[in-house]
Short mmCIF file of C-alpha atoms and ligand atoms in Angstrom, two decimals:
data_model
loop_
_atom_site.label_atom_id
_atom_site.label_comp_id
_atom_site.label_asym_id
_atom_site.label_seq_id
_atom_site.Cartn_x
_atom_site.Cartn_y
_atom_site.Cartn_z
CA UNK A 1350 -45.35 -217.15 -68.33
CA UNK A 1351 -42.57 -214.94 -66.85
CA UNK A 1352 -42.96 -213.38 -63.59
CA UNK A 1353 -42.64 -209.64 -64.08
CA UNK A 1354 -40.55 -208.24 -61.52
CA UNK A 1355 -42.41 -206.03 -58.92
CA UNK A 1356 -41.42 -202.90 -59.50
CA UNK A 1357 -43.54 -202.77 -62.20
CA UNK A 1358 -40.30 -201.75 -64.07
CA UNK A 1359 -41.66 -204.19 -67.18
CA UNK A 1360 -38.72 -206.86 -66.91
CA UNK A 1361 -38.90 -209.79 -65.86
CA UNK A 1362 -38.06 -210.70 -62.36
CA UNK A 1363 -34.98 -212.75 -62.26
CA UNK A 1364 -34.67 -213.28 -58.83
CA UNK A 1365 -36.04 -213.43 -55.28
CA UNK A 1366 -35.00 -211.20 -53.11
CA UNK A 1367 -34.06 -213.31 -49.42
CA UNK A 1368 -34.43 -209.92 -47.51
CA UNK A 1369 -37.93 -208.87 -48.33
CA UNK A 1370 -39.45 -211.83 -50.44
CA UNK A 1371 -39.85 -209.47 -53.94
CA UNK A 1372 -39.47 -210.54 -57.59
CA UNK A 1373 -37.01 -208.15 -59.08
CA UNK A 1374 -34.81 -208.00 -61.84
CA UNK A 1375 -31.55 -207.56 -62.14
CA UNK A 1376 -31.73 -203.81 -62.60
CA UNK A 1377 -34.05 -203.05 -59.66
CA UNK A 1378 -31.84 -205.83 -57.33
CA UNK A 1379 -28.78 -203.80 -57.42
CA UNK A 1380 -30.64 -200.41 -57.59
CA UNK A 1381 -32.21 -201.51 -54.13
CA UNK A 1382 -28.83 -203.33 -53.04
CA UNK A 1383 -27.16 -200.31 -53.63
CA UNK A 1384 -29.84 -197.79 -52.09
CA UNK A 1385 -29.60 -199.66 -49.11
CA UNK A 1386 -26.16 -199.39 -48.19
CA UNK A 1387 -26.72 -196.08 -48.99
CA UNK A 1388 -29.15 -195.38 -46.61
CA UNK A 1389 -27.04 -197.45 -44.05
CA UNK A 1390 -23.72 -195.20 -44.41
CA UNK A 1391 -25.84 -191.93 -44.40
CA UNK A 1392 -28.40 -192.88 -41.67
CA UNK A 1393 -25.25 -193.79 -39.35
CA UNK A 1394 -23.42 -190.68 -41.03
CA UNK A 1395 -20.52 -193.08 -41.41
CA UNK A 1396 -18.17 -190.88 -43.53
CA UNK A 1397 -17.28 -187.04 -43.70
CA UNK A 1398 -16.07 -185.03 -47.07
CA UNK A 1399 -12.74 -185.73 -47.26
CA UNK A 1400 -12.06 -188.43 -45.10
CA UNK A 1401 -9.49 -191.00 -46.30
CA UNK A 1402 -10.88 -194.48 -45.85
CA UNK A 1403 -9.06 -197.82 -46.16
CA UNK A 1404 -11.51 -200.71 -47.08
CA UNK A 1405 -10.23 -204.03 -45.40
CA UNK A 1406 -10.01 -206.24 -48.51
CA UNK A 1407 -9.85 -210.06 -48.37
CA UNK A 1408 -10.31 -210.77 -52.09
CA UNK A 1409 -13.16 -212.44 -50.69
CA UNK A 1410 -16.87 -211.56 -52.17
CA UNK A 1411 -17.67 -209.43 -48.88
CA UNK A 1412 -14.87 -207.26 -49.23
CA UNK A 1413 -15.05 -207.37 -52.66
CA UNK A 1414 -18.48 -206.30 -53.45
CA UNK A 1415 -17.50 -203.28 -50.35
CA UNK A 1416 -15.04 -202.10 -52.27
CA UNK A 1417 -16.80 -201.98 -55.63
CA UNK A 1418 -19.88 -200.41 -53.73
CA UNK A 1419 -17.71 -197.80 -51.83
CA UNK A 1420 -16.37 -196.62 -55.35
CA UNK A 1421 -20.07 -196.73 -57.03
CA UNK A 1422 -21.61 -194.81 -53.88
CA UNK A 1423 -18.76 -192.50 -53.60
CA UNK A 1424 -19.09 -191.70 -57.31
CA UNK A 1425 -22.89 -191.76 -57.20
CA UNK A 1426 -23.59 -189.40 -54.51
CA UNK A 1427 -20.29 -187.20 -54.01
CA UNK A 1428 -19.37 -188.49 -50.78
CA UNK A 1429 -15.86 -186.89 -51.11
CA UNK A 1430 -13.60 -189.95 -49.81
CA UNK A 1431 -10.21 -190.79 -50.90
CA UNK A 1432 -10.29 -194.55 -51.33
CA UNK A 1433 -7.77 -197.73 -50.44
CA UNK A 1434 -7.08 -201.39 -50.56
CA UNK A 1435 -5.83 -202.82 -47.01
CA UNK A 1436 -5.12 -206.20 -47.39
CA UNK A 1437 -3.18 -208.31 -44.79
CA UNK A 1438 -1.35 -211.65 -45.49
CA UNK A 1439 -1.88 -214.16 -42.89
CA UNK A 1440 0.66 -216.40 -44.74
CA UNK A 1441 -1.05 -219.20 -45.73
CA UNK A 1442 0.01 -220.85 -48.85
CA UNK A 1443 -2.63 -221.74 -51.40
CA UNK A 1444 -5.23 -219.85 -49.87
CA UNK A 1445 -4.42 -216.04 -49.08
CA UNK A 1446 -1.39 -216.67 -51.40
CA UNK A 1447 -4.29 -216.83 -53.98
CA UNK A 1448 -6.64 -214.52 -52.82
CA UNK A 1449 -4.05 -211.36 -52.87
CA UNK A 1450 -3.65 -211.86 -56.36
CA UNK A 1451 -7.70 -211.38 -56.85
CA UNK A 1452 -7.22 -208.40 -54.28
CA UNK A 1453 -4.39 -207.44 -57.14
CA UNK A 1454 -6.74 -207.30 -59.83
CA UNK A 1455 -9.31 -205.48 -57.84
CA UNK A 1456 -6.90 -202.36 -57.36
CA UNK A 1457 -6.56 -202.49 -61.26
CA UNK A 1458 -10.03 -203.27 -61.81
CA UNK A 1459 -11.82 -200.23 -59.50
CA UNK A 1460 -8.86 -198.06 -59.35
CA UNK A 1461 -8.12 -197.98 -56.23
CA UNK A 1462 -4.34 -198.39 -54.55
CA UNK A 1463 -3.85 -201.03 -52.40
CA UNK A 1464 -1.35 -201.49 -49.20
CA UNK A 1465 -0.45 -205.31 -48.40
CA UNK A 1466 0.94 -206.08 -44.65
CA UNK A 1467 2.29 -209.20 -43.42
CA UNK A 1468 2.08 -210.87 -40.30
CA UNK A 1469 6.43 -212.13 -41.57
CA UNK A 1470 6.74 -208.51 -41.37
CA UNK A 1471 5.08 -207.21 -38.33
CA UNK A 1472 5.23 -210.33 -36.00
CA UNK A 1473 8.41 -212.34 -37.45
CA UNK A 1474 5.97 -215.51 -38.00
CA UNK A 1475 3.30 -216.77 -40.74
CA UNK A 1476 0.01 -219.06 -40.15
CA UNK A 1477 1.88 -222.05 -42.00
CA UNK A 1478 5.05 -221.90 -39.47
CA UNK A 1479 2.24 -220.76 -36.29
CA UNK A 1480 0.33 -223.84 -37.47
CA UNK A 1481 3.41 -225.71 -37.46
CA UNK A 1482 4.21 -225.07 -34.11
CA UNK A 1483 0.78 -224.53 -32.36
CA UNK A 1484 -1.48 -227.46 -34.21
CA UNK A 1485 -4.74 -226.83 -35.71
CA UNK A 1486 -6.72 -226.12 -32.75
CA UNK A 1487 -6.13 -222.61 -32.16
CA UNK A 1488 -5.02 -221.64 -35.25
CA UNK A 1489 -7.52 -219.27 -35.37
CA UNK A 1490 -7.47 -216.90 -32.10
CA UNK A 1491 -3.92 -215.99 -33.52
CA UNK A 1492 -5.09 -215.05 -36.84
CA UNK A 1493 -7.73 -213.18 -35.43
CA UNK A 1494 -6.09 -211.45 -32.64
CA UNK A 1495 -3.19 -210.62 -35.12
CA UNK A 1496 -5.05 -209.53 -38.15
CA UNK A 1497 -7.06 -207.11 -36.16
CA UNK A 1498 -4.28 -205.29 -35.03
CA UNK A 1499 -2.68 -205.89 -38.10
CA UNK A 1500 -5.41 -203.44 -40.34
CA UNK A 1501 -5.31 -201.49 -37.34
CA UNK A 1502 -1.34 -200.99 -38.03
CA UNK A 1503 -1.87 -200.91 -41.76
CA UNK A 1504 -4.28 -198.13 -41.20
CA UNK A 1505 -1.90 -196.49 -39.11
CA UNK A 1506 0.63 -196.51 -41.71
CA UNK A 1507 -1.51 -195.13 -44.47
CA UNK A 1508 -2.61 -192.32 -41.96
CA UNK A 1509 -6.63 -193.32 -42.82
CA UNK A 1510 -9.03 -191.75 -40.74
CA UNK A 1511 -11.52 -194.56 -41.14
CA UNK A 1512 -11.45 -198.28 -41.85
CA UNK A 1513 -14.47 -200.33 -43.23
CA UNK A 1514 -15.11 -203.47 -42.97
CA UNK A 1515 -17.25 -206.10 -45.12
CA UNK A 1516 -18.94 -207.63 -41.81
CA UNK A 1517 -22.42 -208.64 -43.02
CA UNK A 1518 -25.46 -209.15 -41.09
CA UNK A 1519 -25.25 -212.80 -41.12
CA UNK A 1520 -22.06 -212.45 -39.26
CA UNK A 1521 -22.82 -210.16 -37.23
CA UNK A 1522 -26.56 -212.03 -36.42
CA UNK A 1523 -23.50 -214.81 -35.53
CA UNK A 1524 -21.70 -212.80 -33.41
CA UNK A 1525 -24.59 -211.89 -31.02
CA UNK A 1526 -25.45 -215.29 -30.57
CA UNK A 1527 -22.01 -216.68 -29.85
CA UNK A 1528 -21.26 -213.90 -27.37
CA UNK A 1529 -24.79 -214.89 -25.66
CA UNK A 1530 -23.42 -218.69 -25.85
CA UNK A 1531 -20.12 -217.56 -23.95
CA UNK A 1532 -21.94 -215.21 -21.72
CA UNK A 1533 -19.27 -212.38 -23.02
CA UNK A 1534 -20.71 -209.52 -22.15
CA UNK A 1535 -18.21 -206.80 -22.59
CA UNK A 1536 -18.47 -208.15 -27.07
CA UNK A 1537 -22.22 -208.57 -26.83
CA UNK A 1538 -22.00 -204.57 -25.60
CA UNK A 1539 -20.38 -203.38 -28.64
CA UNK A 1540 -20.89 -206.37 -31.49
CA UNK A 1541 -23.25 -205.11 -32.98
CA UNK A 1542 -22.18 -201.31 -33.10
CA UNK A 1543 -21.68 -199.83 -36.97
CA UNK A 1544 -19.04 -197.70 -35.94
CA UNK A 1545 -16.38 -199.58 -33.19
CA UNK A 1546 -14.27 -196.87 -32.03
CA UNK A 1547 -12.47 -196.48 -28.70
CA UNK A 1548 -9.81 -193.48 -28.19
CA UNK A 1549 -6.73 -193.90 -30.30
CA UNK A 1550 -7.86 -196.16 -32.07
CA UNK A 1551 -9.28 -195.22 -35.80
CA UNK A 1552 -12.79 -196.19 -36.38
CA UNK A 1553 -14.17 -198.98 -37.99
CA UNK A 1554 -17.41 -199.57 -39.42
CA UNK A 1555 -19.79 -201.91 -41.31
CA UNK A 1556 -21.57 -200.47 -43.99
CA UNK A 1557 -23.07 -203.91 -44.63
CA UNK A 1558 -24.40 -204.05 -41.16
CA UNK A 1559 -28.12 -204.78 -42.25
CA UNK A 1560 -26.95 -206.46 -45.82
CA UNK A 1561 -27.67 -210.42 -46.01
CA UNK A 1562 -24.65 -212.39 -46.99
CA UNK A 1563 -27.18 -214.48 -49.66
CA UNK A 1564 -27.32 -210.83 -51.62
CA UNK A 1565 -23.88 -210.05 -51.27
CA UNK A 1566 -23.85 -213.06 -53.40
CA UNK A 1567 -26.43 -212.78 -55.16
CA UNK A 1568 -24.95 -208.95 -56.13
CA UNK A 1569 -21.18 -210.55 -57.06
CA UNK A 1570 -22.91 -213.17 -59.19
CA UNK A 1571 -24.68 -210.90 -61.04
CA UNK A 1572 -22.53 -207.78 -61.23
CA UNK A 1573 -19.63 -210.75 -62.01
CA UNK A 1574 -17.33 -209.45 -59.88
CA UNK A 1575 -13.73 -211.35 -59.53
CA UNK A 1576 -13.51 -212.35 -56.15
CA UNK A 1577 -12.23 -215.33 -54.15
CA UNK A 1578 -14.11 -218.27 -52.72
CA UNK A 1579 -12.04 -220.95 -51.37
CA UNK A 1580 -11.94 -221.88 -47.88
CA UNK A 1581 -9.18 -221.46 -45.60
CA UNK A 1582 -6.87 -224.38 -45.92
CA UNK A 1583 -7.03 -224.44 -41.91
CA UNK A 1584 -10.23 -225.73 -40.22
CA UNK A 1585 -12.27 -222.64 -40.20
CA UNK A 1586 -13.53 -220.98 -36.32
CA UNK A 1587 -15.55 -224.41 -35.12
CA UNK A 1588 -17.68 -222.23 -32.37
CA UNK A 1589 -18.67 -219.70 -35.41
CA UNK A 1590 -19.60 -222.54 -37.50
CA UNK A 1591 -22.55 -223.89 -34.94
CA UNK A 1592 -23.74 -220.10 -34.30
CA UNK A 1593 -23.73 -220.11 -37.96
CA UNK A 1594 -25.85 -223.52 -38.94
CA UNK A 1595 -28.39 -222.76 -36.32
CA UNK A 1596 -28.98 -219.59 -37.16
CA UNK A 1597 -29.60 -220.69 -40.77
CA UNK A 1598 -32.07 -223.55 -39.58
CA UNK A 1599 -33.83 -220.59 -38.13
CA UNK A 1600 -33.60 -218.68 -41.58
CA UNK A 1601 -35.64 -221.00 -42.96
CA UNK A 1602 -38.28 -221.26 -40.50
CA UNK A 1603 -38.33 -217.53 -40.54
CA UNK A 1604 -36.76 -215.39 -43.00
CA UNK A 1605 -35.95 -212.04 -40.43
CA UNK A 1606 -34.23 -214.21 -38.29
CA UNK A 1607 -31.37 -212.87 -39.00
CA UNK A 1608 -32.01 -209.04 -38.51
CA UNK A 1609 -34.20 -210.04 -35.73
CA UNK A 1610 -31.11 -211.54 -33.74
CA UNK A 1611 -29.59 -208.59 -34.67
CA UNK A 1612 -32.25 -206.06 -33.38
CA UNK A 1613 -32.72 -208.05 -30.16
CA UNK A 1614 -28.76 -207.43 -29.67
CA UNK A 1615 -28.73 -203.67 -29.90
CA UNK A 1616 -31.57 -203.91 -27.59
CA UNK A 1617 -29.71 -205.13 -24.92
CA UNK A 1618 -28.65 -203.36 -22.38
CA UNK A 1619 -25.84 -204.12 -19.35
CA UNK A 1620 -27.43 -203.31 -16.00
CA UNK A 1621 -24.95 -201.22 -13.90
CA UNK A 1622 -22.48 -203.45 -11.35
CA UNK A 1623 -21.58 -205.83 -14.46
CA UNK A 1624 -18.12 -204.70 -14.60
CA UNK A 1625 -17.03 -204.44 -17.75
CA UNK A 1626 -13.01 -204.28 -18.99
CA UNK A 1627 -11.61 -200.70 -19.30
CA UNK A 1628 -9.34 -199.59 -21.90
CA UNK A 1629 -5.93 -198.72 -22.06
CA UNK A 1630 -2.57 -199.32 -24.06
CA UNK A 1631 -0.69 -202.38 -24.19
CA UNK A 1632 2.65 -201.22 -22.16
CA UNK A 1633 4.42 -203.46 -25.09
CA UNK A 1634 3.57 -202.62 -28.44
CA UNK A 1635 0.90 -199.14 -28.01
CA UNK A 1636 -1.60 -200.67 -29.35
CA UNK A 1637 -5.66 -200.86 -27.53
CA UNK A 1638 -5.81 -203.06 -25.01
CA UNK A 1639 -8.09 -204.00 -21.78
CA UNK A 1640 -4.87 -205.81 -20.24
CA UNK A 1641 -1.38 -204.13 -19.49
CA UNK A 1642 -0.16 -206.40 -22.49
CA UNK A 1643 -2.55 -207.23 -25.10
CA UNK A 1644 -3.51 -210.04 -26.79
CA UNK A 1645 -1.33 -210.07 -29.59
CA UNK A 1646 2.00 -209.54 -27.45
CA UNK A 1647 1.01 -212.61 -24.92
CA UNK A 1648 0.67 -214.41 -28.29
CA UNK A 1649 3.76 -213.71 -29.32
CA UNK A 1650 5.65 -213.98 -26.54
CA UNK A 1651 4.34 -217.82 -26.44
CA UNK A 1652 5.67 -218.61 -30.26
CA UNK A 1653 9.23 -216.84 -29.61
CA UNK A 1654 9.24 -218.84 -26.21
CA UNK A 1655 8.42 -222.10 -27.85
CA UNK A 1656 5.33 -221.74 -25.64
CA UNK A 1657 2.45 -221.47 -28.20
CA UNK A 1658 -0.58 -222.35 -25.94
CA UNK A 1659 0.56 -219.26 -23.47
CA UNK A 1660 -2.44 -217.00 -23.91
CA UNK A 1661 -4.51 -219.73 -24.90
CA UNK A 1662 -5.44 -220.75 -21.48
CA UNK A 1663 -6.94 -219.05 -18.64
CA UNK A 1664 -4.56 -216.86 -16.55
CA UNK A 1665 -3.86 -218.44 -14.04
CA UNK A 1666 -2.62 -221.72 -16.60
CA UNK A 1667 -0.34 -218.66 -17.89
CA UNK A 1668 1.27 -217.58 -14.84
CA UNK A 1669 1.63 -220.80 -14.54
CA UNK A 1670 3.76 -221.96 -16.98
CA UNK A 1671 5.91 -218.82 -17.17
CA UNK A 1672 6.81 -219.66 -13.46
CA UNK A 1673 5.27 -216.81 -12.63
CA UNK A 1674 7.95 -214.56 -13.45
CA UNK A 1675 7.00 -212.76 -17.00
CA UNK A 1676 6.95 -208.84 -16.46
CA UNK A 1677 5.72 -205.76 -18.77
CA UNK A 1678 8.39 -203.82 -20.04
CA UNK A 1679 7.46 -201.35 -17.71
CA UNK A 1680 8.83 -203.91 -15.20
CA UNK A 1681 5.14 -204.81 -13.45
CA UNK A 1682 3.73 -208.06 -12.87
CA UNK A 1683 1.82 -209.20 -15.95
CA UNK A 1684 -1.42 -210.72 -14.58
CA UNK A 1685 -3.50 -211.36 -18.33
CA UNK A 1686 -7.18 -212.25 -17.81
CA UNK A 1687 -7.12 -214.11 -20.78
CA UNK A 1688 -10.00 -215.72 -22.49
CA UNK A 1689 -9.46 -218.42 -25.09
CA UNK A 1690 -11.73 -216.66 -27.69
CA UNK A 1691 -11.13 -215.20 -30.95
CA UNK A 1692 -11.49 -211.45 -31.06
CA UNK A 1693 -14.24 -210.85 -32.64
CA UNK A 1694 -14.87 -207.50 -34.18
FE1 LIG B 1761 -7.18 -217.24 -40.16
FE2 LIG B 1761 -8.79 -219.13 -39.16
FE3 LIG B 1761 -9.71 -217.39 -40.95
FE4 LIG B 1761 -7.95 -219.26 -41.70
S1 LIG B 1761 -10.05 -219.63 -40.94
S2 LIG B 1761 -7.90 -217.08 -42.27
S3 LIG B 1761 -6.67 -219.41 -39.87
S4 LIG B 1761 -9.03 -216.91 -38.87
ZN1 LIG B 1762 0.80 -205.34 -27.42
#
């Protein structure tokens, strides 16, 4: 006999909800899906009336299931926002090549402009010809590094006044753990904030802070939403990838695990003494950054050197092989504390 789903609606359940354990059905999954996020973005009062809000959009189903929520929840309950796309392209044939054209459809699809930005156009260089000239290994603390600052820029250029993100709470669960693993302090601080937002920069936040990625799935599946879901064609973030396996091995002993992790994060709190980075400008290119230059410029400055690993390394490895003699435009010493990480969030 057909489970009814637990509502007591009068369907039949159609699925099991990985969040709470309920029978639902289809109706009463997205109704609570949606209610949810909902409660999320109002609880954290994410949004004003007006605001102008660029949804980072991947063509992936994260982003895509944000951006077809934003529009439903922004219809729904009034929130007042002007909508758009912000899309970046890495430059990686046969995989975000692809994936634009989904973000494409999208745009057509929820009605809702979209702004593509390059990393040809704002750094001179792709993935394919970074990967050409770096290797695989670290192919992807420059993506990271540049795409951040890339939205940031697209943002910028669309004069937004917020940005959201489809970080989910498996990634963000992820993200606690692997800043615990490197003993990074100055992430595990602010990784698992909803809103990240340091002066001049515009804020970010994850409305899908406290959504599982199995739902998000789950949701796209059912709703059948076009979205992307091939991998990267280059090795995907190793370090992520063990945070991420163990932390589903502990899923299925336990099925909170994953807002547990992220509970016991926001819990945490530095004791005073732990110095932690401060924030300034990057005397290069304006943008946020805890070092004179930031990340993105030291990067940079490696590829047009034919230096890739500079910024790679640890500082002193830099200073190294720059002979020591590498100055800010401002015509200071350039001493980057760098750490070999991807930035993350
Ligand atoms: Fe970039 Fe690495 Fe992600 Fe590929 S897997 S898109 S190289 S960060
Ligand atoms: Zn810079």
């Amino acid at each position: 006999m057909p489970i009814k789903c637990s509502t007591k609606c009068g369907r039949n359940a159609v699925l099991k909800r990985p969040k709470t354990g309920d029978t639902l059905c289809k109706e009463c999954f997205f109704w609570a899906f949606e209610e949810e996020v909902h409660q999320t973005i109002t609880a954290a009062n994410l949004f004003n009336s007006g605001d102008y809000v660029a949804i980072a959009a991947s063509g992936g189903k994260d982003s895509t299931v944000l951006a077809y929520i934003m529009k439903l929840l922004n219809d729904r309950y009034n929130y007042g926002l002007k909508l758009a796309l912000l899309s970046v392209d890495e430059g990686i044939t046969g995989y975000r090549d692809d994936s634009l054209e989904t973000v494409k459809r999208n745009e057509q699809q929820y009605g809702i402009p979209l702004k593509i930005l390059s990393y040809e156009e704002l750094y001179g260089w792709t993935m394919d010809r970074i990967v050409e000239q770096a290797g695989r290994k670290n192919n992807c603390t420059f993506c990271g590094v540049f795409r951040r600052q890339a939205l940031d820029r697209g943002a910028s250029l669309l004069k937004v006044d917020k940005i959201v993100t489809g970080h989910n709470a498996d990634d963000i669960a992820e993200t606690v753990l692997m800043n615990i693993l490197r003993g990074d302090i100055a992430r595990l601080q602010r990784c698992t904030a909803i809103v990240t937002d340091s002066e001049g920069s515009i804020p970010r936040s994850k409305p899908f802070k406290y959504t599982y990625e199995k739902e998000i799935v789950m949701y796209a599946y059912f709703k059948k939403l076009d979205y992307f879901s091939t991998e990267c064609i280059y090795s995907p973030n190793a370090y992520r990838g063990h945070a991420r396996a163990f932390l589903k091995d502990l899923e299925k002993i336990r099925a909170t695990a994953i807002i547990d992790v992220i509970h016991s994060g926001e819990c945490l709190s530095v004791r005073d003494g732990v110095k932690l980075p401060t924030r300034s400008v990057c005397t290069r290119c304006g943008h946020i950054s805890s070092q004179p230059v930031c990340k993105a410029c030291v990067l940079l400055e490696g590829l047009n050197k034919g230096k890739p690993r500079l910024g790679i390394g640890k500082s002193s490895k830099v200073r190294e092989r720059l002979g020591d003699n590498i100055s800010d435009s401002s015509g200071g010493d350039f001493k980057a504390s760098l750490s070999p990480s991807i930035a993350e969030f």
